[in-house]
PDB file of C-alpha atoms in Angstrom:
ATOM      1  CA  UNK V1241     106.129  77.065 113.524  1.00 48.00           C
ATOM      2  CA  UNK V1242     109.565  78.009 112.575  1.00 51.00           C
ATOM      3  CA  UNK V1243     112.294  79.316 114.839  1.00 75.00           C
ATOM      4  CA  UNK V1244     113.888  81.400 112.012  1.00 95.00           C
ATOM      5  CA  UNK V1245     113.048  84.993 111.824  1.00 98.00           C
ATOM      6  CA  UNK V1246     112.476  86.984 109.062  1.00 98.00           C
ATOM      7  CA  UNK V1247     112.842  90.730 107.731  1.00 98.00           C
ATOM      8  CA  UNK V1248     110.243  92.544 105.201  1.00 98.00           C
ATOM      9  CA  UNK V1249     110.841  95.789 104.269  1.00 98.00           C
ATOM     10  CA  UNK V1250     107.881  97.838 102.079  1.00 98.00           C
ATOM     11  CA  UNK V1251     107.609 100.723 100.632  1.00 97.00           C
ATOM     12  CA  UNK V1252     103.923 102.072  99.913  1.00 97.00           C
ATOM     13  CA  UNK V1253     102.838 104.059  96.740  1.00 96.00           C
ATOM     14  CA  UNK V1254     101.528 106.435  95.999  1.00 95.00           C
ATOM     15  CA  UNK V1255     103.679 108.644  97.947  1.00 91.00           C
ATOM     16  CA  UNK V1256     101.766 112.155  98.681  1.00 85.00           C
ATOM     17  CA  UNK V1257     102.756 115.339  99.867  1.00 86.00           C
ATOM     18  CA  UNK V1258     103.396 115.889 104.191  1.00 85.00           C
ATOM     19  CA  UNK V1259     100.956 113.596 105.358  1.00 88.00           C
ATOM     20  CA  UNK V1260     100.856 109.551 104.156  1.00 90.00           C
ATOM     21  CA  UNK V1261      97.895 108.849 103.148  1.00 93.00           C
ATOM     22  CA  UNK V1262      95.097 105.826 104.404  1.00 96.00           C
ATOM     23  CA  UNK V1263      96.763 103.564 102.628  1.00 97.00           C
ATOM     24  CA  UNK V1264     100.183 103.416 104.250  1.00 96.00           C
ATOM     25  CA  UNK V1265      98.502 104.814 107.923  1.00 96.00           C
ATOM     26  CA  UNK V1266      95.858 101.586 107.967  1.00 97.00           C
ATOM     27  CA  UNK V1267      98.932  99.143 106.652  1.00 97.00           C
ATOM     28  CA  UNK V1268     101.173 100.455 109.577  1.00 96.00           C
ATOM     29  CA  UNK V1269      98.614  99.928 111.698  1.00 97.00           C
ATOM     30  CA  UNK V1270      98.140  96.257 110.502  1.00 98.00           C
ATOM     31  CA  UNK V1271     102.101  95.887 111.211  1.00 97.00           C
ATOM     32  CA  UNK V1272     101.861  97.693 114.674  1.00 97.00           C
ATOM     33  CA  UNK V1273      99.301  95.168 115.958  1.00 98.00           C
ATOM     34  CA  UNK V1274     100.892  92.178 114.752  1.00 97.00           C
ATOM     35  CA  UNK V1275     103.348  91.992 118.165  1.00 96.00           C
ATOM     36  CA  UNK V1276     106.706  92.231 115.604  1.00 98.00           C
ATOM     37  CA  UNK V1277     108.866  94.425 116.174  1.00 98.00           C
ATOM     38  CA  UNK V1278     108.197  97.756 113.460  1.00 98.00           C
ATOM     39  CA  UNK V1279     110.737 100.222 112.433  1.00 98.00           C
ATOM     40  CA  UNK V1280     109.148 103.322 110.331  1.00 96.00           C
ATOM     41  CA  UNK V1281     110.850 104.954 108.609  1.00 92.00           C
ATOM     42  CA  UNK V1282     110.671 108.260 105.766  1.00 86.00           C
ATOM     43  CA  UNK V1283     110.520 106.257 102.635  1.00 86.00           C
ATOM     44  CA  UNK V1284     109.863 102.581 104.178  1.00 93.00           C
ATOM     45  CA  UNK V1285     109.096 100.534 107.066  1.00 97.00           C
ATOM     46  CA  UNK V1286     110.880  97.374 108.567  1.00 98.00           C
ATOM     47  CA  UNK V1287     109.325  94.314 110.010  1.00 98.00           C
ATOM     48  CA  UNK V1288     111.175  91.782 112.114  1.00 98.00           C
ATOM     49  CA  UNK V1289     110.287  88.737 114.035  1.00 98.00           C
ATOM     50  CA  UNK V1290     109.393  85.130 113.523  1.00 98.00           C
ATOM     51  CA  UNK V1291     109.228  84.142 109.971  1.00 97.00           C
ATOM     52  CA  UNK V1292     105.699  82.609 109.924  1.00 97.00           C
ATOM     53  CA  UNK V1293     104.692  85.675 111.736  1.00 98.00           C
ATOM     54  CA  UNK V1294     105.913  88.135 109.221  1.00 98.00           C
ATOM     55  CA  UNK V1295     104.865  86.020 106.312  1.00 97.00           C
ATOM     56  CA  UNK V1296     100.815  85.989 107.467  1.00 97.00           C
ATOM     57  CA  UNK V1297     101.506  89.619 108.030  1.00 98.00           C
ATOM     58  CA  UNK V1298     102.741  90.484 104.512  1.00 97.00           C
ATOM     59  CA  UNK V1299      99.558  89.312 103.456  1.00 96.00           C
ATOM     60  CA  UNK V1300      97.774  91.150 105.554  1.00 98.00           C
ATOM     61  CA  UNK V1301      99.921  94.092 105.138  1.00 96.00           C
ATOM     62  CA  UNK V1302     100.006  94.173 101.000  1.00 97.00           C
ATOM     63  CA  UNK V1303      95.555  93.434 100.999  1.00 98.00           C
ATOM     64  CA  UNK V1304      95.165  96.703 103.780  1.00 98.00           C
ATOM     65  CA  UNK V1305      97.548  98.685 101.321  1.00 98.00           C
ATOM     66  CA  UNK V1306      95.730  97.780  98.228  1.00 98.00           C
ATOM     67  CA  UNK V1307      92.369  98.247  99.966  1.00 98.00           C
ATOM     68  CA  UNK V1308      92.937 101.695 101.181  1.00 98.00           C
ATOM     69  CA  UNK V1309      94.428 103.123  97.667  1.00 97.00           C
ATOM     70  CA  UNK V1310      97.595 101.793  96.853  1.00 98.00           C
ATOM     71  CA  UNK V1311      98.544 100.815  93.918  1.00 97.00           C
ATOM     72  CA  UNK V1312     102.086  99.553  94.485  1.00 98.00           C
ATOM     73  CA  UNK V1313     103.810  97.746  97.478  1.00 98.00           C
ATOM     74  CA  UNK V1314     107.366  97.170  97.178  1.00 98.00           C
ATOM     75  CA  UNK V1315     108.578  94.095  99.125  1.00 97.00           C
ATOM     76  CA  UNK V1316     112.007  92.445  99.793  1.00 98.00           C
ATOM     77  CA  UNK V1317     111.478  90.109 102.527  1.00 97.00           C
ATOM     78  CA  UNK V1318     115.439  88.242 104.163  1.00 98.00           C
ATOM     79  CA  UNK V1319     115.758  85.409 106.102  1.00 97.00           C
ATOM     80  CA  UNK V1320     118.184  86.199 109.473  1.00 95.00           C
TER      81      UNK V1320
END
């Protein structure tokens, strides 16, 4: 396992109206219960920790998304 650590940030579509929808809930939920540490945020969420970590979880993350209605995830993941 690498000692580097890692940043992905993703933004979920579709967007809706007050409430996200079951596609970015259940895909927060994935990144909640993955130990990292999760910042939400209006338009995006943050995901920081050890880079193997966050890579399995982007996997994860993007299948829950795309399993629960999305049709989009928007990822930019930095090495720190």
């Amino acid at each position: 396992m690498s000692s580097e650590e890692a940043k992905a940030e993703f933004t979920i579509e579709p967007f809706t109206e007050g409430d996200p929808g079951p596609h970015v809930k259940e895909a927060i939920h994935v990144a909640q219960q993955s130990g990292l540490n999760v910042e939400i945020g209006p338009f995006g969420t943050t995901v920081v920790g050890d880079q193997e970590k966050v890579f399995e979880l982007v996997s994860d993350l993007v299948k829950t998304a795309i399993d629960n209605g999305a049709y989009r995830v928007s990822l930019q993941v930095t090495s720190i």
